[in-house]
JSON list of C-alpha atoms in Angstrom, two decimals:
[
{"chain": "A", "resi": 1, "resn": "LEU", "atom": "CA", "xyz": [98.86, 78.19, 146.46]},
{"chain": "A", "resi": 2, "resn": "PHE", "atom": "CA", "xyz": [101.41, 77.45, 149.20]},
{"chain": "A", "resi": 3, "resn": "SER", "atom": "CA", "xyz": [104.06, 79.37, 151.08]},
{"chain": "A", "resi": 4, "resn": "GLY", "atom": "CA", "xyz": [106.27, 76.62, 152.44]},
{"chain": "A", "resi": 5, "resn": "PRO", "atom": "CA", "xyz": [103.92, 74.00, 153.94]},
{"chain": "A", "resi": 6, "resn": "ASN", "atom": "CA", "xyz": [101.08, 76.49, 154.45]},
{"chain": "A", "resi": 7, "resn": "GLN", "atom": "CA", "xyz": [98.20, 76.86, 152.00]},
{"chain": "A", "resi": 8, "resn": "ILE", "atom": "CA", "xyz": [97.55, 80.57, 151.50]},
{"chain": "A", "resi": 9, "resn": "ASP", "atom": "CA", "xyz": [94.88, 80.47, 148.79]},
{"chain": "A", "resi": 10, "resn": "ALA", "atom": "CA", "xyz": [92.88, 78.06, 146.64]},
{"chain": "A", "resi": 11, "resn": "ASN", "atom": "CA", "xyz": [90.36, 78.12, 143.81]},
{"chain": "A", "resi": 12, "resn": "ASP", "atom": "CA", "xyz": [88.29, 75.57, 141.90]},
{"chain": "A", "resi": 13, "resn": "ASN", "atom": "CA", "xyz": [86.17, 77.41, 139.33]},
{"chain": "A", "resi": 14, "resn": "TRP", "atom": "CA", "xyz": [87.49, 80.94, 138.79]},
{"chain": "A", "resi": 15, "resn": "GLN", "atom": "CA", "xyz": [84.06, 82.58, 138.65]},
{"chain": "A", "resi": 16, "resn": "GLN", "atom": "CA", "xyz": [83.45, 81.41, 142.23]},
{"chain": "A", "resi": 17, "resn": "ALA", "atom": "CA", "xyz": [86.46, 83.35, 143.55]},
{"chain": "A", "resi": 18, "resn": "ALA", "atom": "CA", "xyz": [85.60, 86.16, 145.96]},
{"chain": "A", "resi": 19, "resn": "ASN", "atom": "CA", "xyz": [87.56, 88.54, 143.70]},
{"chain": "A", "resi": 20, "resn": "GLN", "atom": "CA", "xyz": [86.34, 87.16, 140.36]},
{"chain": "A", "resi": 21, "resn": "SER", "atom": "CA", "xyz": [85.55, 90.69, 139.10]},
{"chain": "A", "resi": 22, "resn": "THR", "atom": "CA", "xyz": [89.19, 91.66, 139.74]},
{"chain": "A", "resi": 23, "resn": "ILE", "atom": "CA", "xyz": [90.38, 88.57, 137.88]},
{"chain": "A", "resi": 24, "resn": "GLN", "atom": "CA", "xyz": [88.16, 89.47, 134.94]},
{"chain": "A", "resi": 25, "resn": "ALA", "atom": "CA", "xyz": [89.19, 93.13, 134.93]},
{"chain": "A", "resi": 26, "resn": "SER", "atom": "CA", "xyz": [92.89, 92.12, 134.95]},
{"chain": "A", "resi": 27, "resn": "GLY", "atom": "CA", "xyz": [92.54, 90.53, 131.51]},
{"chain": "A", "resi": 28, "resn": "PHE", "atom": "CA", "xyz": [93.76, 87.16, 132.81]},
{"chain": "A", "resi": 29, "resn": "ALA", "atom": "CA", "xyz": [90.39, 85.48, 133.34]},
{"chain": "A", "resi": 30, "resn": "PRO", "atom": "CA", "xyz": [90.37, 81.91, 131.99]},
{"chain": "A", "resi": 31, "resn": "SER", "atom": "CA", "xyz": [88.15, 81.24, 128.99]},
{"chain": "A", "resi": 32, "resn": "ASP", "atom": "CA", "xyz": [86.35, 78.31, 130.62]},
{"chain": "A", "resi": 33, "resn": "PRO", "atom": "CA", "xyz": [84.37, 78.52, 133.89]},
{"chain": "A", "resi": 34, "resn": "LEU", "atom": "CA", "xyz": [85.80, 75.15, 135.01]},
{"chain": "A", "resi": 35, "resn": "GLU", "atom": "CA", "xyz": [89.34, 76.56, 135.01]},
{"chain": "A", "resi": 36, "resn": "ALA", "atom": "CA", "xyz": [90.90, 77.96, 138.19]},
{"chain": "A", "resi": 37, "resn": "ALA", "atom": "CA", "xyz": [92.56, 81.30, 138.91]},
{"chain": "A", "resi": 38, "resn": "ILE", "atom": "CA", "xyz": [94.04, 83.04, 141.93]},
{"chain": "A", "resi": 39, "resn": "TYR", "atom": "CA", "xyz": [94.63, 86.80, 141.95]},
{"chain": "A", "resi": 40, "resn": "THR", "atom": "CA", "xyz": [96.75, 87.72, 144.95]},
{"chain": "A", "resi": 41, "resn": "THR", "atom": "CA", "xyz": [99.51, 90.01, 146.19]},
{"chain": "A", "resi": 42, "resn": "LEU", "atom": "CA", "xyz": [102.58, 88.17, 147.48]},
{"chain": "A", "resi": 43, "resn": "ASN", "atom": "CA", "xyz": [105.53, 89.28, 149.57]},
{"chain": "A", "resi": 44, "resn": "PRO", "atom": "CA", "xyz": [109.00, 88.49, 148.23]},
{"chain": "A", "resi": 45, "resn": "GLY", "atom": "CA", "xyz": [109.80, 84.81, 148.64]},
{"chain": "A", "resi": 46, "resn": "ALA", "atom": "CA", "xyz": [109.24, 81.34, 147.22]},
{"chain": "A", "resi": 47, "resn": "TYR", "atom": "CA", "xyz": [105.77, 79.94, 146.51]},
{"chain": "A", "resi": 48, "resn": "THR", "atom": "CA", "xyz": [104.34, 76.69, 145.17]},
{"chain": "A", "resi": 49, "resn": "ALA", "atom": "CA", "xyz": [101.18, 76.29, 143.10]},
{"chain": "A", "resi": 50, "resn": "ILE", "atom": "CA", "xyz": [99.70, 72.80, 142.91]},
{"chain": "A", "resi": 51, "resn": "VAL", "atom": "CA", "xyz": [97.16, 71.81, 140.26]},
{"chain": "A", "resi": 52, "resn": "THR", "atom": "CA", "xyz": [94.87, 68.80, 140.70]},
{"chain": "A", "resi": 53, "resn": "GLY", "atom": "CA", "xyz": [91.82, 67.58, 138.83]},
{"chain": "A", "resi": 54, "resn": "ALA", "atom": "CA", "xyz": [88.43, 68.16, 140.45]},
{"chain": "A", "resi": 55, "resn": "ASN", "atom": "CA", "xyz": [86.93, 64.91, 141.78]},
{"chain": "A", "resi": 56, "resn": "LEU", "atom": "CA", "xyz": [90.30, 63.16, 141.19]},
{"chain": "A", "resi": 57, "resn": "GLY", "atom": "CA", "xyz": [90.15, 63.86, 137.44]},
{"chain": "A", "resi": 58, "resn": "THR", "atom": "CA", "xyz": [93.35, 63.55, 135.44]},
{"chain": "A", "resi": 59, "resn": "GLY", "atom": "CA", "xyz": [94.63, 65.04, 132.19]},
{"chain": "A", "resi": 60, "resn": "VAL", "atom": "CA", "xyz": [96.96, 67.62, 130.68]},
{"chain": "A", "resi": 61, "resn": "ALA", "atom": "CA", "xyz": [96.84, 71.11, 132.23]},
{"chain": "A", "resi": 62, "resn": "ILE", "atom": "CA", "xyz": [98.76, 74.38, 132.09]},
{"chain": "A", "resi": 63, "resn": "ILE", "atom": "CA", "xyz": [99.72, 76.53, 135.05]},
{"chain": "A", "resi": 64, "resn": "GLU", "atom": "CA", "xyz": [100.59, 80.16, 134.32]},
{"chain": "A", "resi": 65, "resn": "VAL", "atom": "CA", "xyz": [102.00, 82.96, 136.49]},
{"chain": "A", "resi": 66, "resn": "PHE", "atom": "CA", "xyz": [101.61, 86.61, 135.46]},
{"chain": "A", "resi": 67, "resn": "GLU", "atom": "CA", "xyz": [103.14, 89.74, 137.00]},
{"chain": "A", "resi": 68, "resn": "VAL", "atom": "CA", "xyz": [100.14, 92.08, 137.05]},
{"chain": "A", "resi": 69, "resn": "ASP", "atom": "CA", "xyz": [100.99, 95.37, 138.73]},
{"chain": "A", "resi": 70, "resn": "ARG", "atom": "CA", "xyz": [104.69, 95.54, 139.70]},
{"chain": "A", "resi": 71, "resn": "PRO", "atom": "CA", "xyz": [106.86, 95.19, 136.58]},
{"chain": "A", "resi": 72, "resn": "GLU", "atom": "CA", "xyz": [109.74, 96.77, 138.52]},
{"chain": "A", "resi": 73, "resn": "VAL", "atom": "CA", "xyz": [109.72, 93.70, 140.81]},
{"chain": "A", "resi": 74, "resn": "PRO", "atom": "CA", "xyz": [110.03, 90.86, 138.28]},
{"chain": "A", "resi": 75, "resn": "LEU", "atom": "CA", "xyz": [109.81, 87.14, 138.83]},
{"chain": "A", "resi": 76, "resn": "LEU", "atom": "CA", "xyz": [113.32, 85.72, 139.19]},
{"chain": "A", "resi": 77, "resn": "ASN", "atom": "CA", "xyz": [112.59, 82.02, 138.86]},
{"chain": "A", "resi": 78, "resn": "ILE", "atom": "CA", "xyz": [109.76, 79.74, 137.87]},
{"chain": "A", "resi": 79, "resn": "ALA", "atom": "CA", "xyz": [109.83, 75.94, 137.97]},
{"chain": "A", "resi": 80, "resn": "THR", "atom": "CA", "xyz": [107.46, 73.07, 137.23]},
{"chain": "A", "resi": 81, "resn": "ARG", "atom": "CA", "xyz": [107.60, 69.42, 138.30]},
{"chain": "A", "resi": 82, "resn": "GLY", "atom": "CA", "xyz": [105.68, 66.76, 136.42]},
{"chain": "A", "resi": 83, "resn": "LYS", "atom": "CA", "xyz": [105.80, 63.56, 134.43]},
{"chain": "A", "resi": 84, "resn": "VAL", "atom": "CA", "xyz": [108.02, 63.54, 131.36]},
{"chain": "A", "resi": 85, "resn": "LEU", "atom": "CA", "xyz": [106.52, 61.06, 128.93]},
{"chain": "A", "resi": 86, "resn": "THR", "atom": "CA", "xyz": [106.94, 60.68, 125.15]},
{"chain": "A", "resi": 87, "resn": "GLY", "atom": "CA", "xyz": [105.33, 62.03, 121.99]},
{"chain": "A", "resi": 88, "resn": "GLY", "atom": "CA", "xyz": [102.83, 64.77, 122.81]},
{"chain": "A", "resi": 89, "resn": "ASP", "atom": "CA", "xyz": [103.28, 64.15, 126.54]},
{"chain": "A", "resi": 90, "resn": "VAL", "atom": "CA", "xyz": [106.78, 65.52, 127.04]},
{"chain": "A", "resi": 91, "resn": "MET", "atom": "CA", "xyz": [107.28, 68.35, 129.56]},
{"chain": "A", "resi": 92, "resn": "ILE", "atom": "CA", "xyz": [106.77, 71.80, 128.08]},
{"chain": "A", "resi": 93, "resn": "GLY", "atom": "CA", "xyz": [107.53, 75.12, 129.80]},
{"chain": "A", "resi": 94, "resn": "GLY", "atom": "CA", "xyz": [106.91, 78.51, 128.26]},
{"chain": "A", "resi": 95, "resn": "PHE", "atom": "CA", "xyz": [108.19, 81.91, 129.30]},
{"chain": "A", "resi": 96, "resn": "ILE", "atom": "CA", "xyz": [108.23, 85.46, 127.96]},
{"chain": "A", "resi": 97, "resn": "ILE", "atom": "CA", "xyz": [111.06, 88.01, 128.00]},
{"chain": "A", "resi": 98, "resn": "GLN", "atom": "CA", "xyz": [109.49, 91.44, 128.40]},
{"chain": "A", "resi": 99, "resn": "GLY", "atom": "CA", "xyz": [110.88, 94.93, 127.87]},
{"chain": "A", "resi": 100, "resn": "ASP", "atom": "CA", "xyz": [113.05, 96.24, 125.08]},
{"chain": "A", "resi": 101, "resn": "ALA", "atom": "CA", "xyz": [116.44, 94.78, 126.01]},
{"chain": "A", "resi": 102, "resn": "PRO", "atom": "CA", "xyz": [117.92, 91.27, 125.82]},
{"chain": "A", "resi": 103, "resn": "GLN", "atom": "CA", "xyz": [117.83, 89.13, 128.99]},
{"chain": "A", "resi": 104, "resn": "THR", "atom": "CA", "xyz": [120.18, 86.32, 129.98]},
{"chain": "A", "resi": 105, "resn": "VAL", "atom": "CA", "xyz": [118.43, 83.28, 131.42]},
{"chain": "A", "resi": 106, "resn": "VAL", "atom": "CA", "xyz": [119.41, 79.86, 132.70]},
{"chain": "A", "resi": 107, "resn": "VAL", "atom": "CA", "xyz": [117.02, 77.02, 131.82]},
{"chain": "A", "resi": 108, "resn": "ARG", "atom": "CA", "xyz": [117.53, 73.71, 133.64]},
{"chain": "A", "resi": 109, "resn": "ALA", "atom": "CA", "xyz": [116.00, 70.26, 133.26]},
{"chain": "A", "resi": 110, "resn": "ARG", "atom": "CA", "xyz": [116.51, 68.05, 136.28]},
{"chain": "A", "resi": 111, "resn": "GLY", "atom": "CA", "xyz": [115.60, 64.44, 136.95]},
{"chain": "A", "resi": 112, "resn": "PRO", "atom": "CA", "xyz": [118.30, 62.21, 138.43]},
{"chain": "A", "resi": 113, "resn": "SER", "atom": "CA", "xyz": [118.93, 64.54, 141.39]},
{"chain": "A", "resi": 114, "resn": "LEU", "atom": "CA", "xyz": [115.28, 64.22, 142.39]},
{"chain": "A", "resi": 115, "resn": "THR", "atom": "CA", "xyz": [115.91, 60.64, 143.50]},
{"chain": "A", "resi": 116, "resn": "ALA", "atom": "CA", "xyz": [118.13, 61.90, 146.33]},
{"chain": "A", "resi": 117, "resn": "ALA", "atom": "CA", "xyz": [115.34, 64.32, 147.30]},
{"chain": "A", "resi": 118, "resn": "GLY", "atom": "CA", "xyz": [112.97, 61.37, 147.75]},
{"chain": "A", "resi": 119, "resn": "VAL", "atom": "CA", "xyz": [110.94, 61.79, 144.53]},
{"chain": "A", "resi": 120, "resn": "PRO", "atom": "CA", "xyz": [109.90, 58.34, 143.27]},
{"chain": "A", "resi": 121, "resn": "GLY", "atom": "CA", "xyz": [110.17, 57.53, 139.57]},
{"chain": "A", "resi": 122, "resn": "ALA", "atom": "CA", "xyz": [112.56, 60.35, 138.70]},
{"chain": "A", "resi": 123, "resn": "LEU", "atom": "CA", "xyz": [113.65, 60.70, 135.07]},
{"chain": "A", "resi": 124, "resn": "GLN", "atom": "CA", "xyz": [117.20, 59.35, 134.91]},
{"chain": "A", "resi": 125, "resn": "ASP", "atom": "CA", "xyz": [118.61, 61.34, 131.97]},
{"chain": "A", "resi": 126, "resn": "THR", "atom": "CA", "xyz": [117.17, 64.64, 130.71]},
{"chain": "A", "resi": 127, "resn": "VAL", "atom": "CA", "xyz": [117.40, 66.26, 127.28]},
{"chain": "A", "resi": 128, "resn": "LEU", "atom": "CA", "xyz": [116.53, 69.97, 127.01]},
{"chain": "A", "resi": 129, "resn": "GLN", "atom": "CA", "xyz": [115.62, 71.95, 123.89]},
{"chain": "A", "resi": 130, "resn": "LEU", "atom": "CA", "xyz": [114.78, 75.67, 123.71]},
{"chain": "A", "resi": 131, "resn": "PHE", "atom": "CA", "xyz": [112.50, 76.92, 120.95]},
{"chain": "A", "resi": 132, "resn": "SER", "atom": "CA", "xyz": [111.64, 80.31, 119.48]},
{"chain": "A", "resi": 133, "resn": "GLY", "atom": "CA", "xyz": [108.43, 79.57, 117.62]},
{"chain": "A", "resi": 134, "resn": "PRO", "atom": "CA", "xyz": [109.03, 76.32, 115.69]},
{"chain": "A", "resi": 135, "resn": "ASN", "atom": "CA", "xyz": [112.83, 76.71, 115.65]},
{"chain": "A", "resi": 136, "resn": "VAL", "atom": "CA", "xyz": [115.26, 75.05, 118.05]},
{"chain": "A", "resi": 137, "resn": "ILE", "atom": "CA", "xyz": [117.67, 77.79, 119.17]},
{"chain": "A", "resi": 138, "resn": "ALA", "atom": "CA", "xyz": [119.61, 75.81, 121.80]},
{"chain": "A", "resi": 139, "resn": "ALA", "atom": "CA", "xyz": [119.84, 72.27, 123.15]},
{"chain": "A", "resi": 140, "resn": "ASN", "atom": "CA", "xyz": [121.70, 70.37, 125.85]},
{"chain": "A", "resi": 141, "resn": "ASP", "atom": "CA", "xyz": [121.92, 66.78, 127.01]},
{"chain": "A", "resi": 142, "resn": "ASP", "atom": "CA", "xyz": [124.51, 66.60, 129.82]},
{"chain": "A", "resi": 143, "resn": "TRP", "atom": "CA", "xyz": [125.18, 70.02, 131.35]},
{"chain": "A", "resi": 144, "resn": "GLN", "atom": "CA", "xyz": [128.96, 69.58, 131.52]},
{"chain": "A", "resi": 145, "resn": "ALA", "atom": "CA", "xyz": [128.99, 69.33, 127.72]},
{"chain": "A", "resi": 146, "resn": "SER", "atom": "CA", "xyz": [127.66, 72.90, 127.49]},
{"chain": "A", "resi": 147, "resn": "PRO", "atom": "CA", "xyz": [130.13, 75.50, 126.18]},
{"chain": "A", "resi": 148, "resn": "ASP", "atom": "CA", "xyz": [128.98, 77.61, 129.18]},
{"chain": "A", "resi": 149, "resn": "ALA", "atom": "CA", "xyz": [129.61, 74.86, 131.77]},
{"chain": "A", "resi": 150, "resn": "ALA", "atom": "CA", "xyz": [132.22, 76.89, 133.69]},
{"chain": "A", "resi": 151, "resn": "THR", "atom": "CA", "xyz": [129.99, 79.98, 133.79]},
{"chain": "A", "resi": 152, "resn": "ILE", "atom": "CA", "xyz": [126.98, 77.89, 134.81]},
{"chain": "A", "resi": 153, "resn": "GLN", "atom": "CA", "xyz": [128.96, 76.33, 137.64]},
{"chain": "A", "resi": 154, "resn": "ALA", "atom": "CA", "xyz": [130.47, 79.64, 138.80]},
{"chain": "A", "resi": 155, "resn": "ALA", "atom": "CA", "xyz": [127.01, 81.23, 138.91]},
{"chain": "A", "resi": 156, "resn": "GLY", "atom": "CA", "xyz": [125.68, 78.44, 141.13]},
{"chain": "A", "resi": 157, "resn": "PHE", "atom": "CA", "xyz": [123.35, 76.84, 138.58]},
{"chain": "A", "resi": 158, "resn": "ALA", "atom": "CA", "xyz": [125.18, 73.54, 138.09]},
{"chain": "A", "resi": 159, "resn": "PRO", "atom": "CA", "xyz": [122.74, 70.64, 138.63]},
{"chain": "A", "resi": 160, "resn": "GLY", "atom": "CA", "xyz": [123.47, 67.95, 141.17]},
{"chain": "A", "resi": 161, "resn": "ASP", "atom": "CA", "xyz": [123.89, 65.24, 138.53]},
{"chain": "A", "resi": 162, "resn": "THR", "atom": "CA", "xyz": [125.95, 65.22, 135.33]},
{"chain": "A", "resi": 163, "resn": "ARG", "atom": "CA", "xyz": [123.04, 63.67, 133.37]},
{"chain": "A", "resi": 164, "resn": "GLU", "atom": "CA", "xyz": [120.92, 66.79, 133.88]},
{"chain": "A", "resi": 165, "resn": "SER", "atom": "CA", "xyz": [120.65, 69.56, 131.28]},
{"chain": "A", "resi": 166, "resn": "VAL", "atom": "CA", "xyz": [121.27, 73.32, 131.34]},
{"chain": "A", "resi": 167, "resn": "ILE", "atom": "CA", "xyz": [121.10, 76.08, 128.74]},
{"chain": "A", "resi": 168, "resn": "ARG", "atom": "CA", "xyz": [122.46, 79.55, 129.50]},
{"chain": "A", "resi": 169, "resn": "ILE", "atom": "CA", "xyz": [121.47, 82.01, 126.80]},
{"chain": "A", "resi": 170, "resn": "THR", "atom": "CA", "xyz": [120.79, 85.68, 126.15]},
{"chain": "A", "resi": 171, "resn": "LEU", "atom": "CA", "xyz": [117.39, 86.18, 124.53]},
{"chain": "A", "resi": 172, "resn": "ASN", "atom": "CA", "xyz": [115.67, 89.08, 122.84]},
{"chain": "A", "resi": 173, "resn": "PRO", "atom": "CA", "xyz": [112.20, 90.04, 124.12]},
{"chain": "A", "resi": 174, "resn": "GLY", "atom": "CA", "xyz": [109.62, 87.49, 123.01]},
{"chain": "A", "resi": 175, "resn": "ALA", "atom": "CA", "xyz": [108.04, 84.14, 123.80]},
{"chain": "A", "resi": 176, "resn": "TYR", "atom": "CA", "xyz": [110.09, 80.96, 124.21]},
{"chain": "A", "resi": 177, "resn": "THR", "atom": "CA", "xyz": [109.34, 77.30, 124.85]},
{"chain": "A", "resi": 178, "resn": "ALA", "atom": "CA", "xyz": [111.52, 74.77, 126.67]},
{"chain": "A", "resi": 179, "resn": "ILE", "atom": "CA", "xyz": [110.87, 71.08, 126.05]},
{"chain": "A", "resi": 180, "resn": "VAL", "atom": "CA", "xyz": [112.21, 68.30, 128.30]},
{"chain": "A", "resi": 181, "resn": "THR", "atom": "CA", "xyz": [112.40, 64.70, 127.10]},
{"chain": "A", "resi": 182, "resn": "GLY", "atom": "CA", "xyz": [114.05, 61.59, 128.45]},
{"chain": "A", "resi": 183, "resn": "LYS", "atom": "CA", "xyz": [117.17, 60.40, 126.67]},
{"chain": "A", "resi": 184, "resn": "ASN", "atom": "CA", "xyz": [116.42, 57.49, 124.32]},
{"chain": "A", "resi": 185, "resn": "GLY", "atom": "CA", "xyz": [112.68, 57.78, 125.00]},
{"chain": "A", "resi": 186, "resn": "THR", "atom": "CA", "xyz": [112.89, 57.16, 128.74]},
{"chain": "A", "resi": 187, "resn": "THR", "atom": "CA", "xyz": [110.19, 58.54, 131.04]},
{"chain": "A", "resi": 188, "resn": "GLY", "atom": "CA", "xyz": [109.87, 59.73, 134.63]},
{"chain": "A", "resi": 189, "resn": "VAL", "atom": "CA", "xyz": [109.35, 62.74, 136.88]},
{"chain": "A", "resi": 190, "resn": "GLY", "atom": "CA", "xyz": [111.33, 65.85, 136.01]},
{"chain": "A", "resi": 191, "resn": "ILE", "atom": "CA", "xyz": [111.64, 69.54, 136.84]},
{"chain": "A", "resi": 192, "resn": "ILE", "atom": "CA", "xyz": [112.05, 72.40, 134.41]},
{"chain": "A", "resi": 193, "resn": "GLU", "atom": "CA", "xyz": [113.37, 75.69, 135.82]},
{"chain": "A", "resi": 194, "resn": "VAL", "atom": "CA", "xyz": [113.94, 79.15, 134.35]},
{"chain": "A", "resi": 195, "resn": "PHE", "atom": "CA", "xyz": [116.11, 81.70, 136.16]},
{"chain": "A", "resi": 196, "resn": "ALA", "atom": "CA", "xyz": [116.62, 85.35, 135.24]},
{"chain": "A", "resi": 197, "resn": "GLN", "atom": "CA", "xyz": [120.27, 86.49, 135.36]}
]
């Protein structure tokens, strides 16, 4: 776990954490002892969590962030960068709307603009779909084709490249899944972002 360039915490196997009893009591302990967990209190700001395989292992993994004790101070944004492949290896991001009222969110899929940021192998054209359970409830290819393009731009969420995708939508409380693919089966590195409005 990083704050800017500084590592502020790390964990390999969650049961080896100094506060493993707190992790377990929170209800968020992983089900496998080889999985990692960090339970920490953070000041307001931006943070980065990086997941690697032990002993240079590779494979599919999930990173999750949970607000444990301060629901009145919600997360405002969460983002993930990774490889967008095909089939079962597309990029998938899940999020939950809590409470009892609808919430407007902006979901972005970026790729082409990463090239200018120095990311090698960036996905050159993103396609974004938003699911509620098995049902697609919204989709976007090029963000300027969105019916909310003007609102997205005015709110400061317009991507840096017209080939990137954005969905702005008001959602009822519940669980949602965003899936990023490359247009016409292309692959590369992408970012999926979710912002609360």
